[in-house]
Amino acid sequence: MNFKIHDKLIHEVESPEGLLYRMIIIYTCFMTAFIAILFLVIGDTTKINFYFFINSCTVTVMVWFIRKSFNILSRDIHLLAFRVSLFFLLNSALASMAGGLNLIDRDTASVIAALLYVPAMLVIIYSFNKFIDYVNHNYKSAVSLSLTDELTGLPNRRHLNVKLRELESRAGTICIADIDHFKKINDTYGHEAGDKVLRNMGLRLSSFVKDEIFISRSGGEEFAIIIFDNTNAEDVIRNIKTSVSDGCNGSIGVTLSIGVAIKQKEDSSSAAITSADNALYRAKSAGRDCIMYGQRYRS
């Protein structure tokens, strides 16, 4: 269900929604006026009681609810059912109003109001449950989109920051991998080819993702890898580098420079990231296409 708010919708006379909304308003005004005039002509004005004002308020509230429902831009059948149920409740209130003014027998009015009220409430409950499902589904989708890099399909920098907070009190390995000479790839083959390389990288790297291995695109041609609890960290890093260099980009040769930092429980994630960054810089200075470890790892 698409519940996008559109404030102008009910003001557009030419739209079907705008026409239907106006028909409901006209119907409500006509029925309310009809009941009021009929009461003034044949009724006893001394019998106006508290219930008349309650029903009047109920009718006003139902019209307001219907109006707000027409601010929802959706073609979904559940929204239509919700509007129909509101219309039933409106007529239930009108029947109660007529009964309260003794224009029709009160017992008859009560039966009519109940026959309209019960199915209306059942449909509202059903529509509300569907709306909850819609909200939950779209909330999960929105969260997923906000944490995913659009080009590679890998987690993005925001998701990486979440994982770094999770790593704060744990031991693990942090790697920063950078595609060698990526600017040259863009300059030689074009940016579309560069994007294709990044997409292929995303596909290749995603095959290594597990519960204890997190891989994200941290920016540009740079990727961050977190291996929780140092589970076979060295083997995983070597396999990643070998896999990417195995010609997954057709005629474009791709290699990785990787900086690695081992984080102990007492180390901060930011310090480990800095160590991995420094190791990556040394890997670049050493000629690229290699793996360098932070000093803490060697001590």
Tab-separated table of C-alpha atoms in Angstrom:
chain	number	residue	atom	x	y	z
A	1	MET	CA	0.000	0.000	0.000
A	2	ASN	CA	1.255	3.417	-0.919
A	3	PHE	CA	0.147	5.850	1.809
A	4	LYS	CA	1.892	8.931	0.479
A	5	ILE	CA	0.271	12.095	1.790
A	6	HIS	CA	-1.017	14.473	-0.882
A	7	ASP	CA	-2.750	17.536	0.602
A	8	LYS	CA	-4.033	18.811	-2.753
A	9	LEU	CA	-5.875	15.616	-3.648
A	10	ILE	CA	-9.288	16.550	-2.228
A	11	HIS	CA	-9.127	20.006	-3.851
A	12	GLU	CA	-8.806	18.603	-7.359
A	13	VAL	CA	-12.360	18.653	-8.707
A	14	GLU	CA	-11.387	16.805	-11.860
A	15	SER	CA	-9.954	13.804	-9.996
A	16	PRO	CA	-12.199	10.818	-9.151
A	17	GLU	CA	-11.090	11.051	-5.520
A	18	GLY	CA	-11.997	14.737	-5.356
A	19	LEU	CA	-15.417	14.066	-6.893
A	20	LEU	CA	-16.150	11.178	-4.534
A	21	TYR	CA	-15.097	13.269	-1.543
A	22	ARG	CA	-17.445	16.079	-2.564
A	23	MET	CA	-20.304	13.626	-3.077
A	24	ILE	CA	-19.858	12.337	0.479
A	25	ILE	CA	-19.782	15.871	1.886
A	26	ILE	CA	-22.896	16.818	-0.092
A	27	TYR	CA	-24.631	13.632	1.073
A	28	THR	CA	-23.745	14.348	4.706
A	29	CYS	CA	-24.929	17.948	4.529
A	30	PHE	CA	-28.154	16.891	2.777
A	31	MET	CA	-28.967	14.126	5.273
A	32	THR	CA	-28.158	16.319	8.282
A	33	ALA	CA	-30.250	19.170	6.900
A	34	PHE	CA	-33.073	16.757	6.010
A	35	ILE	CA	-33.155	15.357	9.552
A	36	ALA	CA	-33.024	18.863	11.056
A	37	ILE	CA	-35.815	20.230	8.806
A	38	LEU	CA	-37.983	17.157	9.332
A	39	PHE	CA	-37.559	17.519	13.069
A	40	LEU	CA	-38.477	21.217	12.954
A	41	VAL	CA	-41.586	20.448	10.864
A	42	ILE	CA	-43.020	17.372	12.566
A	43	GLY	CA	-40.895	16.921	15.675
A	44	ASP	CA	-41.074	18.233	19.187
A	45	THR	CA	-38.255	20.731	19.748
A	46	THR	CA	-38.571	20.229	23.498
A	47	LYS	CA	-37.183	16.696	23.052
A	48	ILE	CA	-33.747	17.841	21.917
A	49	ASN	CA	-31.431	16.130	24.390
A	50	PHE	CA	-27.803	15.397	25.129
A	51	TYR	CA	-27.762	12.451	22.703
A	52	PHE	CA	-28.564	14.770	19.806
A	53	PHE	CA	-25.407	16.771	20.472
A	54	ILE	CA	-23.380	13.559	20.905
A	55	ASN	CA	-24.586	12.276	17.536
A	56	SER	CA	-23.934	15.663	15.924
A	57	CYS	CA	-20.357	15.573	17.191
A	58	THR	CA	-20.011	11.977	15.971
A	59	VAL	CA	-21.159	12.943	12.469
A	60	THR	CA	-18.689	15.847	12.432
A	61	VAL	CA	-15.834	13.586	13.524
A	62	MET	CA	-16.719	10.949	10.901
A	63	VAL	CA	-16.716	13.601	8.156
A	64	TRP	CA	-13.288	14.753	9.381
A	65	PHE	CA	-11.989	11.161	9.303
A	66	ILE	CA	-13.302	10.672	5.792
A	67	ARG	CA	-11.673	13.914	4.715
A	68	LYS	CA	-8.312	12.824	6.120
A	69	SER	CA	-8.600	9.454	4.359
A	70	PHE	CA	-8.803	11.329	1.050
A	71	ASN	CA	-5.442	12.917	1.816
A	72	ILE	CA	-3.918	9.455	1.315
A	73	LEU	CA	-2.788	8.794	-2.235
A	74	SER	CA	-3.388	5.104	-2.756
A	75	ARG	CA	-5.245	2.760	-5.098
A	76	ASP	CA	-5.141	-0.110	-2.650
A	77	ILE	CA	-8.337	-2.061	-2.012
A	78	HIS	CA	-7.798	-1.904	1.762
A	79	LEU	CA	-7.995	1.873	1.738
A	80	LEU	CA	-11.248	1.703	-0.239
A	81	ALA	CA	-12.638	-0.744	2.334
A	82	PHE	CA	-11.585	1.645	5.110
A	83	ARG	CA	-13.432	4.545	3.467
A	84	VAL	CA	-16.562	2.418	2.991
A	85	SER	CA	-16.476	1.434	6.669
A	86	LEU	CA	-16.215	5.105	7.658
A	87	PHE	CA	-19.228	5.832	5.455
A	88	PHE	CA	-21.168	3.076	7.246
A	89	LEU	CA	-20.245	4.594	10.609
A	90	LEU	CA	-21.425	7.980	9.362
A	91	ASN	CA	-24.821	6.538	8.450
A	92	SER	CA	-24.958	4.720	11.766
A	93	ALA	CA	-24.550	8.076	13.536
A	94	LEU	CA	-27.233	9.642	11.303
A	95	ALA	CA	-29.644	6.822	12.143
A	96	SER	CA	-28.946	7.309	15.855
A	97	MET	CA	-29.562	11.037	15.447
A	98	ALA	CA	-32.922	10.415	13.766
A	99	GLY	CA	-33.890	7.956	16.503
A	100	GLY	CA	-32.817	10.330	19.241
A	101	LEU	CA	-35.132	13.007	17.787
A	102	ASN	CA	-38.004	10.479	17.602
A	103	LEU	CA	-38.247	10.870	13.823
A	104	ILE	CA	-38.169	7.086	13.668
A	105	ASP	CA	-38.800	4.532	16.341
A	106	ARG	CA	-35.816	4.375	18.677
A	107	ASP	CA	-35.655	0.580	18.597
A	108	THR	CA	-35.668	0.642	14.798
A	109	ALA	CA	-32.967	3.311	14.822
A	110	SER	CA	-30.882	1.204	17.202
A	111	VAL	CA	-31.182	-1.847	14.931
A	112	ILE	CA	-30.223	0.174	11.848
A	113	ALA	CA	-27.270	1.763	13.670
A	114	ALA	CA	-26.057	-1.641	14.915
A	115	LEU	CA	-26.390	-3.247	11.462
A	116	LEU	CA	-24.163	-0.502	10.067
A	117	TYR	CA	-21.800	-0.229	13.035
A	118	VAL	CA	-20.787	-3.894	13.467
A	119	PRO	CA	-19.603	-4.625	9.868
A	120	ALA	CA	-17.979	-1.182	9.733
A	121	MET	CA	-15.873	-1.936	12.817
A	122	LEU	CA	-14.905	-5.379	11.502
A	123	VAL	CA	-13.707	-3.844	8.223
A	124	ILE	CA	-11.832	-1.098	10.092
A	125	ILE	CA	-10.033	-3.712	12.214
A	126	TYR	CA	-9.143	-5.678	9.073
A	127	SER	CA	-7.905	-2.544	7.275
A	128	PHE	CA	-5.938	-1.460	10.332
A	129	ASN	CA	-4.144	-4.820	10.491
A	130	LYS	CA	-3.247	-4.481	6.812
A	131	PHE	CA	-1.985	-0.980	7.490
A	132	ILE	CA	0.237	-2.281	10.323
A	133	ASP	CA	1.677	-4.896	7.943
A	134	TYR	CA	2.327	-2.145	5.405
A	135	VAL	CA	4.056	0.097	7.955
A	136	ASN	CA	6.257	-2.726	9.252
A	137	HIS	CA	7.220	-3.837	5.743
A	138	ASN	CA	8.065	-0.333	4.585
A	139	TYR	CA	9.926	0.474	7.795
A	140	LYS	CA	12.156	-2.567	7.269
A	141	SER	CA	12.623	-1.628	3.613
A	142	ALA	CA	13.518	1.951	4.531
A	143	VAL	CA	16.046	0.796	7.126
A	144	SER	CA	17.564	-1.649	4.647
A	145	LEU	CA	17.839	1.030	1.944
A	146	SER	CA	19.397	3.506	4.365
A	147	LEU	CA	22.102	0.966	5.262
A	148	THR	CA	22.832	-0.348	1.745
A	149	ASP	CA	25.121	1.014	-0.949
A	150	GLU	CA	23.040	1.378	-4.108
A	151	LEU	CA	25.800	0.547	-6.594
A	152	THR	CA	27.403	-2.520	-5.025
A	153	GLY	CA	24.551	-3.843	-2.900
A	154	LEU	CA	26.935	-4.029	0.047
A	155	PRO	CA	26.342	-2.273	3.384
A	156	ASN	CA	27.263	1.411	3.268
A	157	ARG	CA	29.292	3.676	5.571
A	158	ARG	CA	26.331	4.205	7.909
A	159	HIS	CA	25.997	0.450	8.382
A	160	LEU	CA	29.747	0.191	8.907
A	161	ASN	CA	29.519	2.685	11.780
A	162	VAL	CA	26.832	0.522	13.395
A	163	LYS	CA	29.084	-2.542	13.159
A	164	LEU	CA	32.053	-0.628	14.544
A	165	ARG	CA	29.981	0.196	17.612
A	166	GLU	CA	29.143	-3.490	17.962
A	167	LEU	CA	32.861	-4.290	17.736
A	168	GLU	CA	33.778	-1.765	20.432
A	169	SER	CA	33.773	-4.307	23.292
A	170	ARG	CA	34.889	-7.287	21.224
A	171	ALA	CA	38.080	-8.540	19.627
A	172	GLY	CA	38.274	-8.659	15.870
A	173	THR	CA	40.113	-7.798	12.693
A	174	ILE	CA	39.503	-4.633	10.703
A	175	CYS	CA	40.645	-4.398	7.101
A	176	ILE	CA	40.521	-1.559	4.631
A	177	ALA	CA	40.795	-2.723	1.019
A	178	ASP	CA	41.341	-0.297	-1.845
A	179	ILE	CA	41.148	-1.019	-5.594
A	180	ASP	CA	44.522	-0.236	-7.097
A	181	HIS	CA	44.684	2.453	-9.810
A	182	PHE	CA	40.896	2.854	-9.875
A	183	LYS	CA	41.171	6.393	-11.256
A	184	LYS	CA	43.181	4.995	-14.156
A	185	ILE	CA	40.385	2.491	-14.840
A	186	ASN	CA	37.859	5.335	-15.003
A	187	ASP	CA	40.126	7.457	-17.199
A	188	THR	CA	40.955	4.590	-19.577
A	189	TYR	CA	37.666	2.719	-19.864
A	190	GLY	CA	35.120	5.316	-18.708
A	191	HIS	CA	33.024	5.717	-15.604
A	192	GLU	CA	30.513	3.056	-16.697
A	193	ALA	CA	33.325	0.518	-16.733
A	194	GLY	CA	34.406	1.771	-13.315
A	195	ASP	CA	30.886	1.296	-11.983
A	196	LYS	CA	30.840	-2.213	-13.447
A	197	VAL	CA	34.085	-2.994	-11.623
A	198	LEU	CA	32.519	-1.808	-8.368
A	199	ARG	CA	29.377	-3.874	-8.958
A	200	ASN	CA	31.477	-6.956	-9.664
A	201	MET	CA	33.458	-6.247	-6.515
A	202	GLY	CA	30.209	-6.116	-4.578
A	203	LEU	CA	29.109	-9.467	-5.959
A	204	ARG	CA	32.478	-11.089	-5.282
A	205	LEU	CA	32.836	-9.676	-1.769
A	206	SER	CA	29.253	-10.504	-0.793
A	207	SER	CA	30.061	-14.211	-1.213
A	208	PHE	CA	32.381	-13.934	1.813
A	209	VAL	CA	29.784	-12.357	4.086
A	210	LYS	CA	28.813	-14.467	7.097
A	211	ASP	CA	27.584	-13.865	10.618
A	212	GLU	CA	31.152	-13.196	11.764
A	213	ILE	CA	32.345	-11.461	8.559
A	214	PHE	CA	31.002	-8.014	7.654
A	215	ILE	CA	31.983	-6.278	4.412
A	216	SER	CA	30.901	-2.789	3.374
A	217	ARG	CA	31.708	-0.147	0.804
A	218	SER	CA	33.138	2.603	2.980
A	219	GLY	CA	33.452	5.111	0.138
A	220	GLY	CA	34.646	5.441	-3.459
A	221	GLU	CA	36.764	2.410	-4.351
A	222	GLU	CA	37.400	1.575	-0.693
A	223	PHE	CA	35.895	-1.346	1.199
A	224	ALA	CA	35.922	-2.144	4.900
A	225	ILE	CA	36.010	-5.683	6.249
A	226	ILE	CA	35.312	-6.613	9.854
A	227	ILE	CA	36.065	-10.139	11.029
A	228	PHE	CA	34.655	-10.644	14.491
A	229	ASP	CA	36.661	-12.614	17.049
A	230	ASN	CA	39.533	-13.046	14.544
A	231	THR	CA	37.939	-16.161	13.054
A	232	ASN	CA	40.535	-17.427	10.517
A	233	ALA	CA	41.247	-13.784	9.726
A	234	GLU	CA	44.454	-14.291	7.751
A	235	ASP	CA	42.937	-16.984	5.534
A	236	VAL	CA	39.810	-14.902	4.903
A	237	ILE	CA	41.841	-11.842	3.910
A	238	ARG	CA	44.070	-13.818	1.545
A	239	ASN	CA	41.047	-15.522	-0.041
A	240	ILE	CA	39.335	-12.189	-0.591
A	241	LYS	CA	42.383	-10.700	-2.269
A	242	THR	CA	42.894	-13.773	-4.466
A	243	SER	CA	39.222	-13.927	-5.433
A	244	VAL	CA	39.117	-10.289	-6.550
A	245	SER	CA	42.333	-10.655	-8.547
A	246	ASP	CA	41.072	-13.749	-10.405
A	247	GLY	CA	39.798	-11.757	-13.353
A	248	CYS	CA	36.203	-11.101	-12.291
A	249	ASN	CA	36.146	-7.948	-14.433
A	250	GLY	CA	36.822	-9.379	-17.855
A	251	SER	CA	39.646	-7.600	-19.660
A	252	ILE	CA	40.140	-5.103	-16.827
A	253	GLY	CA	42.702	-6.347	-14.349
A	254	VAL	CA	41.876	-5.506	-10.750
A	255	THR	CA	44.097	-5.852	-7.690
A	256	LEU	CA	43.644	-4.862	-4.076
A	257	SER	CA	45.836	-3.195	-1.509
A	258	ILE	CA	44.707	-4.148	1.986
A	259	GLY	CA	45.567	-2.667	5.346
A	260	VAL	CA	44.837	-4.866	8.361
A	261	ALA	CA	44.564	-4.084	12.066
A	262	ILE	CA	43.972	-6.562	14.863
A	263	LYS	CA	41.705	-5.165	17.548
A	264	GLN	CA	41.825	-6.478	21.090
A	265	LYS	CA	38.862	-6.117	23.414
A	266	GLU	CA	40.442	-3.190	25.210
A	267	ASP	CA	41.223	-1.322	21.946
A	268	SER	CA	38.807	1.220	20.516
A	269	SER	CA	37.318	0.721	17.066
A	270	SER	CA	38.522	4.160	15.967
A	271	ALA	CA	42.103	3.298	16.916
A	272	ALA	CA	41.852	0.053	14.945
A	273	ILE	CA	40.495	1.916	11.915
A	274	THR	CA	43.397	4.369	12.117
A	275	SER	CA	45.851	1.480	12.323
A	276	ALA	CA	44.267	-0.205	9.280
A	277	ASP	CA	44.382	3.104	7.377
A	278	ASN	CA	48.079	3.472	8.119
A	279	ALA	CA	48.691	-0.111	7.028
A	280	LEU	CA	46.827	0.555	3.769
A	281	TYR	CA	48.996	3.612	3.156
A	282	ARG	CA	52.121	1.472	3.623
A	283	ALA	CA	50.684	-1.132	1.220
A	284	LYS	CA	50.226	1.593	-1.399
A	285	SER	CA	53.729	2.900	-0.805
A	286	ALA	CA	55.142	-0.619	-1.137
A	287	GLY	CA	53.885	-0.906	-4.700
A	288	ARG	CA	50.235	-1.898	-4.167
A	289	ASP	CA	48.689	-5.357	-4.703
A	290	CYS	CA	49.705	-6.531	-1.235
A	291	ILE	CA	48.528	-6.953	2.350
A	292	MET	CA	50.053	-4.950	5.176
A	293	TYR	CA	49.388	-5.394	8.886
A	294	GLY	CA	49.258	-2.781	11.583
A	295	GLN	CA	52.115	-2.666	14.083
A	296	ARG	CA	49.972	-4.003	16.924
A	297	TYR	CA	49.585	-7.224	14.973
A	298	ARG	CA	53.325	-7.690	14.753
A	299	SER	CA	54.061	-6.898	18.400
